[in-house]
XYZ file of C-alpha atoms in Angstrom:
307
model
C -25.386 -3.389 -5.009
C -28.074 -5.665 -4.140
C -28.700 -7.072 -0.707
C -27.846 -10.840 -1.169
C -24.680 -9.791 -2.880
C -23.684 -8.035 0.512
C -24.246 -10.374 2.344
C -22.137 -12.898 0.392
C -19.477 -10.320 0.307
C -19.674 -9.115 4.063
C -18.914 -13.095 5.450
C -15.793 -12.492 7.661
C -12.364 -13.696 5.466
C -10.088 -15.702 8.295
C -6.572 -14.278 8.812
C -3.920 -16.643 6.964
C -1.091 -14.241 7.432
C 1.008 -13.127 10.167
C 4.777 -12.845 11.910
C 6.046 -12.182 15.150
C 6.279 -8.317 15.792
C 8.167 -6.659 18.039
C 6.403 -3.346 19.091
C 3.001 -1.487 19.641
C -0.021 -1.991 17.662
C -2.577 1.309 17.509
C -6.143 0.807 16.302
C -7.233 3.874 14.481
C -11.013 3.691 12.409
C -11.315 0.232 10.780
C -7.340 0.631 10.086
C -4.068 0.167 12.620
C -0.782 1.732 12.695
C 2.009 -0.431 13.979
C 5.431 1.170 15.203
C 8.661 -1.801 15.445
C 10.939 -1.317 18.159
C 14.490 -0.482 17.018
C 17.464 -1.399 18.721
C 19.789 1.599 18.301
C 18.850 5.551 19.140
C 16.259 6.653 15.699
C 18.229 8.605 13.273
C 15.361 8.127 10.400
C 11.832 7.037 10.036
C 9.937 5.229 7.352
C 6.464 4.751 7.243
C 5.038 2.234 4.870
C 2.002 1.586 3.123
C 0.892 -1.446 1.221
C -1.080 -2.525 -1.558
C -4.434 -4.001 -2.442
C -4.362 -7.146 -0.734
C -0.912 -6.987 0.872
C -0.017 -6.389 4.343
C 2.764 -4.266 6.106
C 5.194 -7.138 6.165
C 5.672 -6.111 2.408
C 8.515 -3.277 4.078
C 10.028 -4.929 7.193
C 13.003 -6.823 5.682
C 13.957 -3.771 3.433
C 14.023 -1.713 6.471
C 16.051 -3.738 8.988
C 18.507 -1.092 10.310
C 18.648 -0.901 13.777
C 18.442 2.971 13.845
C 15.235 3.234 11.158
C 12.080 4.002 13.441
C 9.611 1.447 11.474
C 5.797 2.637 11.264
C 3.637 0.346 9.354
C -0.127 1.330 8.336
C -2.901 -1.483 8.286
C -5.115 0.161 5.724
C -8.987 -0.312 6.992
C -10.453 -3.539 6.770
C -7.428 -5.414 6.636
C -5.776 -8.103 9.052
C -3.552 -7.109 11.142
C -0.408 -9.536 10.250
C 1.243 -9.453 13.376
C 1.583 -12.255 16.541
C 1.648 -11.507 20.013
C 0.492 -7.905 20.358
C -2.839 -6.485 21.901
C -3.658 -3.708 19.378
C -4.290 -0.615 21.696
C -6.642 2.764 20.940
C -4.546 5.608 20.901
C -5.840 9.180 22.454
C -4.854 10.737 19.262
C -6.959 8.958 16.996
C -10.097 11.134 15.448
C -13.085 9.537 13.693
C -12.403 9.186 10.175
C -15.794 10.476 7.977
C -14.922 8.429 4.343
C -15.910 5.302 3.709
C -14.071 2.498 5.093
C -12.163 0.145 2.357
C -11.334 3.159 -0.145
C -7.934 5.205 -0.392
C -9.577 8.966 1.066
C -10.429 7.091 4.184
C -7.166 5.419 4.159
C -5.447 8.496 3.634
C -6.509 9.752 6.740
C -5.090 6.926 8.691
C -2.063 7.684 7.212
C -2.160 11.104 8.543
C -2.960 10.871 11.990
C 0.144 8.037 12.274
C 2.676 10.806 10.499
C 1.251 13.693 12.491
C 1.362 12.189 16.333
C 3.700 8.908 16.038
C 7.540 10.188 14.143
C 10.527 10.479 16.905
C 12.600 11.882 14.200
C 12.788 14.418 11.202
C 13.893 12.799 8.946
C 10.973 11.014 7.584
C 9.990 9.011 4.465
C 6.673 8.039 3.295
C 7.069 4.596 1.514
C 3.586 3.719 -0.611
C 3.584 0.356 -3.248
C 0.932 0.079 -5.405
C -2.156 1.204 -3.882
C 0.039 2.638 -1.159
C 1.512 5.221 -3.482
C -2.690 6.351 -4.286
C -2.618 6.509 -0.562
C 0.038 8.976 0.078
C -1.010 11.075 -2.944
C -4.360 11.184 -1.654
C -3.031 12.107 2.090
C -1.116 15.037 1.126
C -3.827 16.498 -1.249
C -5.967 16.546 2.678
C -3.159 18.162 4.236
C -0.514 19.252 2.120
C 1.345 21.068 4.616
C 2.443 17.702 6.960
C 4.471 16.593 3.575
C 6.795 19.610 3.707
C 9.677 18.243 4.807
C 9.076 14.501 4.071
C 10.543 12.607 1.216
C 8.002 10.141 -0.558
C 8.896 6.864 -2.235
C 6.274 5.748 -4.441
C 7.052 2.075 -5.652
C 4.594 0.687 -9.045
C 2.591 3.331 -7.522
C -1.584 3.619 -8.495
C -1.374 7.078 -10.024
C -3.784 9.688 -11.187
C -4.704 9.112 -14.689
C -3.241 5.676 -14.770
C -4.830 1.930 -15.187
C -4.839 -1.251 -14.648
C -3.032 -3.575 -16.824
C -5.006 -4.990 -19.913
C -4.616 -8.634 -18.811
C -6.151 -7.472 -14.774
C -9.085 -5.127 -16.976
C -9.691 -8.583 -19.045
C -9.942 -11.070 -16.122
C -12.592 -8.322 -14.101
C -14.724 -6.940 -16.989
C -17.141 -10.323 -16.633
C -17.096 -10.366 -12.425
C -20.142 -9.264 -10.951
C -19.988 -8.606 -7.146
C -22.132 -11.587 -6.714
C -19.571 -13.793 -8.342
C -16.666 -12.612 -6.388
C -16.688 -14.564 -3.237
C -16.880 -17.582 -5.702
C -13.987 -16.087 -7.962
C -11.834 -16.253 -5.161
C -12.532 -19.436 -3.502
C -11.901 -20.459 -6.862
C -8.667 -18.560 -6.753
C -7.554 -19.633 -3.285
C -7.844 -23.092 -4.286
C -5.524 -23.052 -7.458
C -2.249 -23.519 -6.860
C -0.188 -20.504 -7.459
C 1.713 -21.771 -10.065
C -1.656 -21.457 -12.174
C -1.173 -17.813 -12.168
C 1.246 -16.178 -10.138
C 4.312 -16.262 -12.923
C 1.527 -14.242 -15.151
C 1.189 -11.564 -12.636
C 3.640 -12.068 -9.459
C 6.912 -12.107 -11.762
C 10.148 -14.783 -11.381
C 9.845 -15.972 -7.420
C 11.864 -16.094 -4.867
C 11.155 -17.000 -1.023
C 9.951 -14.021 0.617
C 7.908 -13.222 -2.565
C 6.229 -16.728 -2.113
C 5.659 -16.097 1.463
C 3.802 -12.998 0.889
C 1.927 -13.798 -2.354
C 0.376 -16.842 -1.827
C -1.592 -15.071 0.406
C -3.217 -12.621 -1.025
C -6.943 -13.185 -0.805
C -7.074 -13.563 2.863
C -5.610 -9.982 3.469
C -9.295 -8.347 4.126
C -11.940 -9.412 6.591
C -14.274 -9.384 4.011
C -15.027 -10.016 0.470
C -16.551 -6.274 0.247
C -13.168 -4.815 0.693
C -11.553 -6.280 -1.977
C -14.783 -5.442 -4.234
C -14.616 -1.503 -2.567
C -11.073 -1.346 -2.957
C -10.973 -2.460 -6.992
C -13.803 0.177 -7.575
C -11.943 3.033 -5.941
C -8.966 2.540 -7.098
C -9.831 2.507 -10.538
C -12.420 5.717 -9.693
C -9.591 7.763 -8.225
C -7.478 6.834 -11.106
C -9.876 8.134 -13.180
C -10.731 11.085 -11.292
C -7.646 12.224 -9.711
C -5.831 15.240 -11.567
C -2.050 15.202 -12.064
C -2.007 18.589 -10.049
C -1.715 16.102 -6.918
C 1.544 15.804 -7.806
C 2.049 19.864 -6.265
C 2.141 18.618 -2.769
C 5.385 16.870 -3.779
C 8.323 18.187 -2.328
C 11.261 15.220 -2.950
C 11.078 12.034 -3.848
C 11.309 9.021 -5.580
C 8.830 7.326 -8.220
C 10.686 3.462 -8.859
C 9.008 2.010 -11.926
C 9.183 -1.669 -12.478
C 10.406 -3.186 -15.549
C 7.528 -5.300 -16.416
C 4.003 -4.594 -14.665
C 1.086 -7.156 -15.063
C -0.676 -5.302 -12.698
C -0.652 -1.817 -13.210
C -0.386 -0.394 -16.895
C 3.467 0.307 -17.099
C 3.134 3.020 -19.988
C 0.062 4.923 -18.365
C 2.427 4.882 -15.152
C 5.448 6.616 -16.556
C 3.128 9.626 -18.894
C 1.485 10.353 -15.222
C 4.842 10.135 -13.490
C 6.524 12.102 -15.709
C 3.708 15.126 -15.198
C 5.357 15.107 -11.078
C 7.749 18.642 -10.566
C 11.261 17.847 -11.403
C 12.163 17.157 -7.621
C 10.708 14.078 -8.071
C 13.843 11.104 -9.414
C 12.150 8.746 -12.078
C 13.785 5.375 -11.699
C 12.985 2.920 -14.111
C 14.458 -0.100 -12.462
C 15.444 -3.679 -14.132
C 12.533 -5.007 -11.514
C 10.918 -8.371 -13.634
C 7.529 -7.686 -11.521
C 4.656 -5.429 -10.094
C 6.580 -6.131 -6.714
C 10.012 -4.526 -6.978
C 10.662 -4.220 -3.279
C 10.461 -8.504 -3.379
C 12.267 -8.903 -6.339
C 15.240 -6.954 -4.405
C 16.286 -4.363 -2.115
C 18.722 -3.040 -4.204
C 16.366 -0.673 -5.950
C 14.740 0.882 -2.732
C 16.869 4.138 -2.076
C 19.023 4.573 0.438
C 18.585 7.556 3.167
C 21.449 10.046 1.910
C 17.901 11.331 0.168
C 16.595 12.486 2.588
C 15.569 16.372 3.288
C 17.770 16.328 6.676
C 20.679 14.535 5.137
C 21.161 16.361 1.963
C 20.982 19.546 4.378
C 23.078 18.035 6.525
């Protein structure tokens, strides 16, 4: 990449996101971990990870219960979308050696939170998107912290997947020097202009999160990093992942403009047969947005059905 791209790409992106947060904010690498206070005594915890250009306020409203212990990664490079909290360094955290922005370093964020932070468990790992590359990616770097947890991975990136045609079509002509002027371009335009295309039917908390998008990373780079990985990893990553999989849940949208829907499902369906296929009646990339109904409910998890 050459040098004056860079330095286009590495001028800081404000933060244009956040909400109040009740809890404690960790620093850990370029990432954070974030664990919401619950109300009642823990009888389950769910950690979430986002998507490529999201932030961790994608799971808080489908995981209100006041006895689900809440842990929410930032993945590295990313705002932290919360007011009111001084992020602190935990004495757990461990220099991460991959480079920052892409889903191995990720990963390992996503690892030290599950290893050191759970009160309970009965734990599930909750990826979208991205997210879901994220968790795949984690267990394949320590398969035996997934032994017991159930894994919920929502429009998930998957190994030998793809993009969507239309998202393939739109970033064939972008060079990296043209992408801090793609998305001014794209900040500017109201999201009418595109989001039905991509984002799906609307609905308030979908609008809240969405219109946001490009001002999720700190810098231009990350978004550039994060496009290139993912669709390396995709590319790269063998369905044998899938191995480390002891439970779960894949939840497949009804119409993806984001992900390739078809690619999704043949890679899905090469997962062990613990793993549920749901094809849900979701109109978008974002199912959790569209509605709540589809994410499953805890008699799924390991402790419960042993219970």
């Amino acid at each position: 990449m050459k040098a004056s791209h860079v330095r286009k790409l590495i001028k800081p992106i404000e933060n244009a996101y956040s909400e109040m947060f009740s809890g404690r904010v960790y620093r850990v690498g370029k990432g954070a971990v974030s664990v919401r206070n619950h109300s009642g005594e823990a009888e389950q915890t769910v950690v979430g990870v986002h998507g490529f250009l999201e932030n961790h306020c994608y799971f808080t409203q489908a995981y209100e219960g006041p006895t689900t212990e809440l842990i929410l990664l930032t993945c590295s490079n990313y705002h932290i979308p919360v007011n009111g909290v001084t992020p602190e360094t935990p004495y757990w955290e461990v220099p991460i050696k991959h480079l920052e922005g892409t889903i191995e370093y990720d990963a390992c964020i996503l690892n030290q939170a599950l290893s050191n932070l759970p009160s309970t468990r009965n734990i599930r790992v909750h990826g979208h998107s991205r997210g879901g590359a994220v968790i795949l990616e984690a267990m394949q770097q320590w398969p035996e912290l997934y032994e017991d947890v159930e894994v919920v991975l929502e429009a998930p990136v998957l190994p030998q997947a793809k993009l969507h045609a239309l998202v393939t079509t739109l970033l064939e002509p972008v060079s990296h020097g043209m992408w801090p002027w793609l998305i001014r371009l794209i900040n500017t335009a109201p999201s009418s202009a595109y989001g039905q295309t991509f984002f799906g039917k609307m609905n308030p908390r979908k609008k809240q999160l969405l219109s946001k998008l490009f001002s999720a990373t700190k810098d231009h780079l990350t978004i550039v990093r994060n496009i290139e990985n993912i669709m390396d990893w995709m590319a790269r990553t063998d369905t044998s992942v899938y191995n480390n999989i002891r439970h779960g849940t894949f939840l497949i949208p009804a119409v993806d403009r984001i992900l390739d829907r078809t690619a999704m499902l043949a890679s899905a369906r090469q997962s062990p047969t613990t793993m549920r296929i749901v094809e849900t009646e979701a109109p978008s990339h974002f199912i959790t947005l569209d509605s709540k109904e589809w994410v499953p409910g805890f008699e799924t998890l390991p402790a419960a059905a042993q219970g």
